[in-house]
Tab-separated table of C-alpha atoms in Angstrom:
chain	number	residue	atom	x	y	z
G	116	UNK	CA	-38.430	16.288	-46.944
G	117	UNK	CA	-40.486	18.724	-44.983
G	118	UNK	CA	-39.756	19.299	-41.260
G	119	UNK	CA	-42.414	17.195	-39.797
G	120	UNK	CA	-42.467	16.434	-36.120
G	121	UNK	CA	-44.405	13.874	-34.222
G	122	UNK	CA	-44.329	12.543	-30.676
G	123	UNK	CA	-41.913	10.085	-31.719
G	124	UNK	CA	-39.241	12.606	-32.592
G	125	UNK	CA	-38.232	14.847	-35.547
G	126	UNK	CA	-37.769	13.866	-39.714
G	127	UNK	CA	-35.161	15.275	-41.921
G	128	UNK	CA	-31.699	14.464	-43.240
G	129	UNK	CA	-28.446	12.957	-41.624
G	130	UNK	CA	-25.524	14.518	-43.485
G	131	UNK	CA	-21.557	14.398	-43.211
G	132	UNK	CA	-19.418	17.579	-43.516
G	133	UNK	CA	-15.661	18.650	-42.730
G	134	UNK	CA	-12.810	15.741	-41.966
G	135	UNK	CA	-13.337	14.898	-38.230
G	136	UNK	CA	-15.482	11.823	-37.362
G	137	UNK	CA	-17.884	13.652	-35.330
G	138	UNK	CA	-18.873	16.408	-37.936
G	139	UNK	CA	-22.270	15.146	-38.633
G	140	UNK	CA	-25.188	17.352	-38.462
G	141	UNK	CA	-29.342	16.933	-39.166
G	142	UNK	CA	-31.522	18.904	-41.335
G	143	UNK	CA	-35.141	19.790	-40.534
G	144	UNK	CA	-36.606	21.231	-44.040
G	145	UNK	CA	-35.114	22.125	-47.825
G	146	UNK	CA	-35.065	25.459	-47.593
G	147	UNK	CA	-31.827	27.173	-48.852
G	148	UNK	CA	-31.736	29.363	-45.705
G	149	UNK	CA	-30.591	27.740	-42.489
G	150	UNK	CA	-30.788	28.181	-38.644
G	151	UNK	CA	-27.827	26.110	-36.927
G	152	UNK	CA	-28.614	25.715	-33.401
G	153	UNK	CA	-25.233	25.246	-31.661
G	154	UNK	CA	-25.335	23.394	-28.233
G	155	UNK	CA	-23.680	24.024	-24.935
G	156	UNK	CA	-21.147	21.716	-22.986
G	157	UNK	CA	-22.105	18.076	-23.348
G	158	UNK	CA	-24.893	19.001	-26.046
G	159	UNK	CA	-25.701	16.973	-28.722
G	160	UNK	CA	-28.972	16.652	-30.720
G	161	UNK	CA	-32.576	17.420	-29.533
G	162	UNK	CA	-30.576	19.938	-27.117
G	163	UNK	CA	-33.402	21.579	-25.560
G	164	UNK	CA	-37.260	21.009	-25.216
G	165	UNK	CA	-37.964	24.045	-27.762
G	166	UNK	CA	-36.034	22.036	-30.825
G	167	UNK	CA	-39.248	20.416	-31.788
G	168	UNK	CA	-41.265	23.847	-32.261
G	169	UNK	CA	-38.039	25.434	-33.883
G	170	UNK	CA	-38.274	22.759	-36.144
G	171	UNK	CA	-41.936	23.380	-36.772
G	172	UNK	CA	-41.435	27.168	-37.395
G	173	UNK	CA	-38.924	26.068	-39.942
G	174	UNK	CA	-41.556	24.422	-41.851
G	175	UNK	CA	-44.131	26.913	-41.924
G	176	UNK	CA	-41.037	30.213	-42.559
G	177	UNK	CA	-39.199	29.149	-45.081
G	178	UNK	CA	-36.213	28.136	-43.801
G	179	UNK	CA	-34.446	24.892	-42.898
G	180	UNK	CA	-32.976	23.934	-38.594
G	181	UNK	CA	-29.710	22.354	-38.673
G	182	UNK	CA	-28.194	20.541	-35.460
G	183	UNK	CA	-24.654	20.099	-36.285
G	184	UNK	CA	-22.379	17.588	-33.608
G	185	UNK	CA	-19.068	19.757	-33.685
G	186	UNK	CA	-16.015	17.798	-32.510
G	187	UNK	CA	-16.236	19.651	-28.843
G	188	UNK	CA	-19.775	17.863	-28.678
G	189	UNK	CA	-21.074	15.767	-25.747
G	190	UNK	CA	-17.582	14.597	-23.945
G	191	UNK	CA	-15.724	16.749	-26.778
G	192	UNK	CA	-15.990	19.699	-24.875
G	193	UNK	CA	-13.270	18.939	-21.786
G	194	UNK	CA	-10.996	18.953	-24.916
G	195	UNK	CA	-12.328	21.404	-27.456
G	196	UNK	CA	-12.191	24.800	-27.962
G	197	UNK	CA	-13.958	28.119	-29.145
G	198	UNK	CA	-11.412	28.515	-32.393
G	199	UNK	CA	-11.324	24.436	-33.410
G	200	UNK	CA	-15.361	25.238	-32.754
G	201	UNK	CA	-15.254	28.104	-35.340
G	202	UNK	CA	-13.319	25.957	-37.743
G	203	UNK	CA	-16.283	23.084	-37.651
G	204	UNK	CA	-18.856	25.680	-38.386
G	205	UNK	CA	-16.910	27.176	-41.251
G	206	UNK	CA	-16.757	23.964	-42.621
G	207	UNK	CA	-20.490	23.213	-42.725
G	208	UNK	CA	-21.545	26.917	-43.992
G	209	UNK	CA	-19.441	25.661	-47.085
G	210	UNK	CA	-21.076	22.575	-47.038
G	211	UNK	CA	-24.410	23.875	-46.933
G	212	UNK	CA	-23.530	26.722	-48.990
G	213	UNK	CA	-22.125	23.883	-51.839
G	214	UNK	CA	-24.236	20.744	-51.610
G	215	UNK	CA	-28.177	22.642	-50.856
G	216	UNK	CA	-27.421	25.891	-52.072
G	217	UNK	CA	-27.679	27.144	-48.668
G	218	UNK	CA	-28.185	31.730	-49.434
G	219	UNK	CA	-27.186	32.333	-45.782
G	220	UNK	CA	-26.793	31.220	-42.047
G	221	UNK	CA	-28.355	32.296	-38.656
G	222	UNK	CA	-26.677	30.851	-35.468
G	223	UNK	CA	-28.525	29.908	-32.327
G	224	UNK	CA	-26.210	29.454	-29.582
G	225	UNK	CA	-27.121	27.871	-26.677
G	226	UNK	CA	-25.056	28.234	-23.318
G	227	UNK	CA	-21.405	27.752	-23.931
G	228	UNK	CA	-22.769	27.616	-27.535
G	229	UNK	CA	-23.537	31.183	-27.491
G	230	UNK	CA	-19.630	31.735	-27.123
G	231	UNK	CA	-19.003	29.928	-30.182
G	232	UNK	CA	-21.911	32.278	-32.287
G	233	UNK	CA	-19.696	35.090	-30.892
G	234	UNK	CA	-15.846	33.628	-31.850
G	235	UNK	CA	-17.101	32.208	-35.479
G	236	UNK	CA	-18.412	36.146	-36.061
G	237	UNK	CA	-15.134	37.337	-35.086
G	238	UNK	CA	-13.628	35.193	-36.977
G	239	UNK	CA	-15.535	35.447	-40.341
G	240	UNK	CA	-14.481	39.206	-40.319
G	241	UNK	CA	-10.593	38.606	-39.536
G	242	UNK	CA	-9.372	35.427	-41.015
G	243	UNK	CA	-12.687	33.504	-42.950
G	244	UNK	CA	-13.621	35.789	-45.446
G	245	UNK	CA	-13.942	32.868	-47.310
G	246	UNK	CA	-16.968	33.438	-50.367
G	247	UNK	CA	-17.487	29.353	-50.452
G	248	UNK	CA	-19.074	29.798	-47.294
G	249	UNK	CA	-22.715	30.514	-46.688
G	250	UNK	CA	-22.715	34.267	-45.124
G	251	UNK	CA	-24.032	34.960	-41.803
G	252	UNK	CA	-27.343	36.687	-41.613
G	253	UNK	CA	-27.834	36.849	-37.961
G	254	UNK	CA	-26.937	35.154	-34.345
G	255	UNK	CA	-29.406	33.918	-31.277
G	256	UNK	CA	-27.704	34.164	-27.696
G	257	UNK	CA	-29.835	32.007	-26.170
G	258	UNK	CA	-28.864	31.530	-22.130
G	259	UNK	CA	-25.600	33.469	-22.507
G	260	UNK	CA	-24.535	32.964	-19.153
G	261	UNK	CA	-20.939	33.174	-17.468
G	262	UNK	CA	-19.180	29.753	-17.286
G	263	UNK	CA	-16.568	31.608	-15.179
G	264	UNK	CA	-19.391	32.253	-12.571
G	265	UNK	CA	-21.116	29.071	-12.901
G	266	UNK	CA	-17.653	27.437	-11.890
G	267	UNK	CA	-17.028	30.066	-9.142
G	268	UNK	CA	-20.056	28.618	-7.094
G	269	UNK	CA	-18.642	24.886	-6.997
G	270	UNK	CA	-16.117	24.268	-4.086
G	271	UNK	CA	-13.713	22.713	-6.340
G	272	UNK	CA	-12.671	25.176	-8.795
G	273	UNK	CA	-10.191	27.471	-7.126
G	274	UNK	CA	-7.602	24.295	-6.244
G	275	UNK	CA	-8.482	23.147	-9.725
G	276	UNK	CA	-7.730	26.330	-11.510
G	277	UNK	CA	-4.215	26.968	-9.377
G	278	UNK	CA	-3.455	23.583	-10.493
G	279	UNK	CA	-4.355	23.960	-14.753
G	280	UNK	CA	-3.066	27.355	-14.802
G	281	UNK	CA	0.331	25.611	-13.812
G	282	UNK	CA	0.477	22.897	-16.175
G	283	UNK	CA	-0.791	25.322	-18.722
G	284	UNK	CA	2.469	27.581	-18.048
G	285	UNK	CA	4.251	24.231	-17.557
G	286	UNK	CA	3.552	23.195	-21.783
G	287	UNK	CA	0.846	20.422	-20.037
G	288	UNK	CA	-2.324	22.537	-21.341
G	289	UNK	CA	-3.696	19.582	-23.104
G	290	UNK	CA	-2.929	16.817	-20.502
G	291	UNK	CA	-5.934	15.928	-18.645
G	292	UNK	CA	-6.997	17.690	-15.203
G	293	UNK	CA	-9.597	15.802	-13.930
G	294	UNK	CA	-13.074	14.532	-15.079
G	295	UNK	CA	-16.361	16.225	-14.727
G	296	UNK	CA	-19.194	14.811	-12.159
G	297	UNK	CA	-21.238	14.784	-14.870
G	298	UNK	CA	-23.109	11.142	-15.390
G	299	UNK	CA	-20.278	10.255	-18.364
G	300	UNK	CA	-17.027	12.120	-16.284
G	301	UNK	CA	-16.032	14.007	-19.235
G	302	UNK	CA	-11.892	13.813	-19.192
G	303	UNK	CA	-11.100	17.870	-19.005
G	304	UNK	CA	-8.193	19.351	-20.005
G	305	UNK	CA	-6.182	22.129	-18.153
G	306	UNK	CA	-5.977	24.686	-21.407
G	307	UNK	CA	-9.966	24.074	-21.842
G	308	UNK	CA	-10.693	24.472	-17.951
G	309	UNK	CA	-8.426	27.561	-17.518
G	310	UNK	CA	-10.611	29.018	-20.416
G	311	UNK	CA	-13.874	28.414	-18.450
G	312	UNK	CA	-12.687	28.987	-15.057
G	313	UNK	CA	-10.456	32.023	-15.295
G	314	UNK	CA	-11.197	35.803	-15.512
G	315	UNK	CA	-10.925	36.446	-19.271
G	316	UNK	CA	-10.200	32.995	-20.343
G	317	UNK	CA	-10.707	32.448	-23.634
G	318	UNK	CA	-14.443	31.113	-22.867
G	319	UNK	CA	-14.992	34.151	-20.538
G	320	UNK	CA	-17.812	36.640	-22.532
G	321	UNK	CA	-20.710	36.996	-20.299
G	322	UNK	CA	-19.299	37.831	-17.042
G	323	UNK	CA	-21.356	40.583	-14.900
G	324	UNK	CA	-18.218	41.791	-13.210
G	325	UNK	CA	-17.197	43.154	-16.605
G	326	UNK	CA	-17.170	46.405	-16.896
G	327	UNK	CA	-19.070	48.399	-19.623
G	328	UNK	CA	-15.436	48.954	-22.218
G	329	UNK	CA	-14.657	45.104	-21.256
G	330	UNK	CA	-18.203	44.098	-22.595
G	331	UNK	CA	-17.774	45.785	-25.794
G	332	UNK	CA	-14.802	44.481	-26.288
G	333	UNK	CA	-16.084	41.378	-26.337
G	334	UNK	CA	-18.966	41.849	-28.658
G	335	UNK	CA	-18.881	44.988	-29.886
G	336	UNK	CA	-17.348	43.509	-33.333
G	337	UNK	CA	-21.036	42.056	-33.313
G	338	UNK	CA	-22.165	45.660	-34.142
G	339	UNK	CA	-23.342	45.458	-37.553
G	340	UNK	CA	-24.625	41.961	-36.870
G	341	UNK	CA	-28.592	41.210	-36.028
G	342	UNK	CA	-28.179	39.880	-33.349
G	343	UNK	CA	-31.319	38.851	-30.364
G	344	UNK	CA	-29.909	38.193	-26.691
G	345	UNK	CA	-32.396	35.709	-25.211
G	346	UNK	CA	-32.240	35.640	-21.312
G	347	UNK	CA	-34.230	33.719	-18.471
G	348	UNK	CA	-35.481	35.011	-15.324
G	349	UNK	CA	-35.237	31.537	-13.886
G	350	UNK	CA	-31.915	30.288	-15.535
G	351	UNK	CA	-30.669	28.109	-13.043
G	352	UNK	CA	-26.904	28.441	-14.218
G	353	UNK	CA	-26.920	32.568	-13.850
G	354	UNK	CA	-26.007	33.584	-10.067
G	355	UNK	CA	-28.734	34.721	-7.854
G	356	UNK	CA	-26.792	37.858	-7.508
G	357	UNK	CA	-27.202	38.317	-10.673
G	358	UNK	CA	-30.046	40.320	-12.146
G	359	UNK	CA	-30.658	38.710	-15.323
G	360	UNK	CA	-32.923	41.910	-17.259
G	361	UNK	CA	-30.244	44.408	-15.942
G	362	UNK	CA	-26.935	42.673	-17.273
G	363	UNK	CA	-28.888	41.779	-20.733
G	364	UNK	CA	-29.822	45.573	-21.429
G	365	UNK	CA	-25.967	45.767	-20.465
G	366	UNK	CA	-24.909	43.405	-23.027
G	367	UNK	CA	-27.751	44.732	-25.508
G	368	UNK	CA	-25.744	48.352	-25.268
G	369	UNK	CA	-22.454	46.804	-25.561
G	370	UNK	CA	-23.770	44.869	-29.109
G	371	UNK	CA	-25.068	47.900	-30.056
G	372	UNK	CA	-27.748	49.392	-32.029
G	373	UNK	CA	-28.462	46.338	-33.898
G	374	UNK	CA	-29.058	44.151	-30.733
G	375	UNK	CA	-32.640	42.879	-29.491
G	376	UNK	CA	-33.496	41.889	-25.999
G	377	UNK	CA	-35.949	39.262	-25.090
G	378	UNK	CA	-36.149	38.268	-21.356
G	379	UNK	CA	-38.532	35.411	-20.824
G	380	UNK	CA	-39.260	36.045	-16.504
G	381	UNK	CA	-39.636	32.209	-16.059
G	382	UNK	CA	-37.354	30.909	-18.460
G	383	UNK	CA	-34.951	28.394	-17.222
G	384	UNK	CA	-31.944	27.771	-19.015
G	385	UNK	CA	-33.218	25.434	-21.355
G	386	UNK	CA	-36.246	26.987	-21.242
G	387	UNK	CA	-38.136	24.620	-19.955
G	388	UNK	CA	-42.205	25.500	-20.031
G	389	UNK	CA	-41.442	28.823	-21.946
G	390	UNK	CA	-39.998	26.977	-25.593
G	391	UNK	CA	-43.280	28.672	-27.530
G	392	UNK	CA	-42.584	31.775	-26.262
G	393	UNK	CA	-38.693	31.545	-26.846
G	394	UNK	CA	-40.214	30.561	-30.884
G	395	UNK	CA	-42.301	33.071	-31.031
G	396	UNK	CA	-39.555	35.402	-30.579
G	397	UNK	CA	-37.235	34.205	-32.823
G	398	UNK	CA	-39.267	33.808	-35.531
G	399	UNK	CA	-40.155	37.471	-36.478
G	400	UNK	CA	-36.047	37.995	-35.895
G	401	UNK	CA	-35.180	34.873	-38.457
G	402	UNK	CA	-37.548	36.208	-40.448
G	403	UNK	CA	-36.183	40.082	-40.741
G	404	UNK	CA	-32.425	38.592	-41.383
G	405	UNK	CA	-33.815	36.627	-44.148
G	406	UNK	CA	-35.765	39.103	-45.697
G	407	UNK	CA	-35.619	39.657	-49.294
G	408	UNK	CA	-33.880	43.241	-49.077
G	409	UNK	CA	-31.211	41.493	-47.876
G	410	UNK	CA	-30.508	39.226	-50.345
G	411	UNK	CA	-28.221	41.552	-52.718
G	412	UNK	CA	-25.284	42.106	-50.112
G	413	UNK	CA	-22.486	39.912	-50.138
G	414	UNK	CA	-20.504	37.805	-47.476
G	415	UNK	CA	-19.248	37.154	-45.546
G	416	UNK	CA	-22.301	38.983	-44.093
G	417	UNK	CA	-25.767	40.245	-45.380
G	418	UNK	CA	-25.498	42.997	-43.305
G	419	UNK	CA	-22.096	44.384	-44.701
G	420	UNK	CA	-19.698	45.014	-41.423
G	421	UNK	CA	-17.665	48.085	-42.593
């Protein structure tokens, strides 16, 4: 079935991968090269306004959208983690890979989602060089944004973190903290809130305060890796202090060479009113990492990382 869109919503195909209940994902297209789009905290389908058109470019490129639900999505997250994260997505690049013949994988990560693009990368090159699975063509950073400093403005999070960092160093990392005051009060864990709220916790990648050498250490094994770093001028969950175009030509240099900056000067985080011009930009990219020169390298990558 083709990707078609209408106003009522998007058409394609519901399938099952991995063990866990929640590992369900929908396809846009029948293309044997897919885009996954991986959400942020509390995402599930339809994540952002801009899934429609992605779904649309899909159609008319040659290539197929997934939207996997990992086992960290919607209330998952206060629970989850980057690594179990990394694990899901493994398991449906061997699905795809096995069951539509899938030739390779681009991931889209949006917010917190762009931290799991990053970990499943470092992981394909360390401990999943694993030829079932589809390789990895390219990564999207779309809204890569510090959690650590998006916690850091709420009045909360310094007794909160005192408190998890104890029960993590107590063996009570997985017991629950507290839940969120968001509209379902996701139950959080003190492991997963230590990760987001604490200077280099695991979820920490996008920090400004970094310094250059701790920025490529957190990406530079993204190197050899397409990879396009898609910021907003207006993203609501960057600090004002932050300048957005600065710290992304930061991040860009830490990447390296093979890095692309797009910075949209009224994108919001979600990129509300600016989703054709986020498409238009990832299109050309999709389309480069797909290309047909590529398609005699082997994984785990097309573009080989040694």
């Amino acid at each position: 079935m083709s990707a078609e869109t209408s106003a009522k919503g998007l058409q394609g195909t519901l399938i099952k991968y991995g063990s866990g209940n929640a590992c369900t994902a929908f396809i846009s297209g029948e293309e044997d090269k897919h885009v996954l789009l991986l959400g942020g905290l509390g995402d599930g389908l339809m994540l952002a306004p801009y899934v429609k058109d992605l779904a649309l470019a899909a159609n008319s490129g040659g290539w197929s959208l997934v939207q996997p639900t990992l086992t960290s999505a919607l209330q998952g997250w206060g629970v989850g983690s980057l690594d179990q994260d990394a694990s899901d997505i493994l398991q449906l690049t061997k699905y795809l890979k096995a069951e539509h013949a899938s030739q390779a994988v681009i991931l889209i990560g949006h917010s917190t989602g762009c931290q799991d693009a990053v970990r499943y990368a470092q992981r394909v090159q360390e401990d999943f060089k694993d030829s079932d699975a589809a390789p990895l063509a390219g990564i999207v950073l779309q809204a890569a944004v510090s959690d650590r400093e998006y916690q850091a403005g709420k009045s909360t999070t310094s007794e909160r973190l005192a408190v998890a960092e104890q029960m993590v160093q107590d063996g009570q990392g997985e017991d629950v903290l507290f839940r969120d005051d968001d509209p379902v009060g996701t139950p959080i864990c003190a492991r997963r809130f230590a990760s987001l709220a604490r200077k280099h916790g695991d979820d920490d990648m996008f920090s400004s305060d970094f310094t250059d050498q701790e920025l490529q250490d957190l990406l530079g094994h993204l190197a050899e890796i397409p990879t396009l770093l898609v910021l907003g001028g207006e993203d609501e969950c960057m600090p004002k202090s932050v300048d957005g175009l600065a710290f992304g030509k930061r991040m860009q240099k830490a990447i390296g060479s093979k890095a692309q900056l797009k910075f949209i000067a009224k994108g919001t985080h979600s990129l509300v009113g600016t989703e054709q011009e986020f498409v238009d930009s990832v299109q050309p990219f999709v389309q480069q990492c797909f290309g047909p020169g590529n398609a005699g390298i082997k994984p785990p990558y097309l573009y080989s990382c040694t």
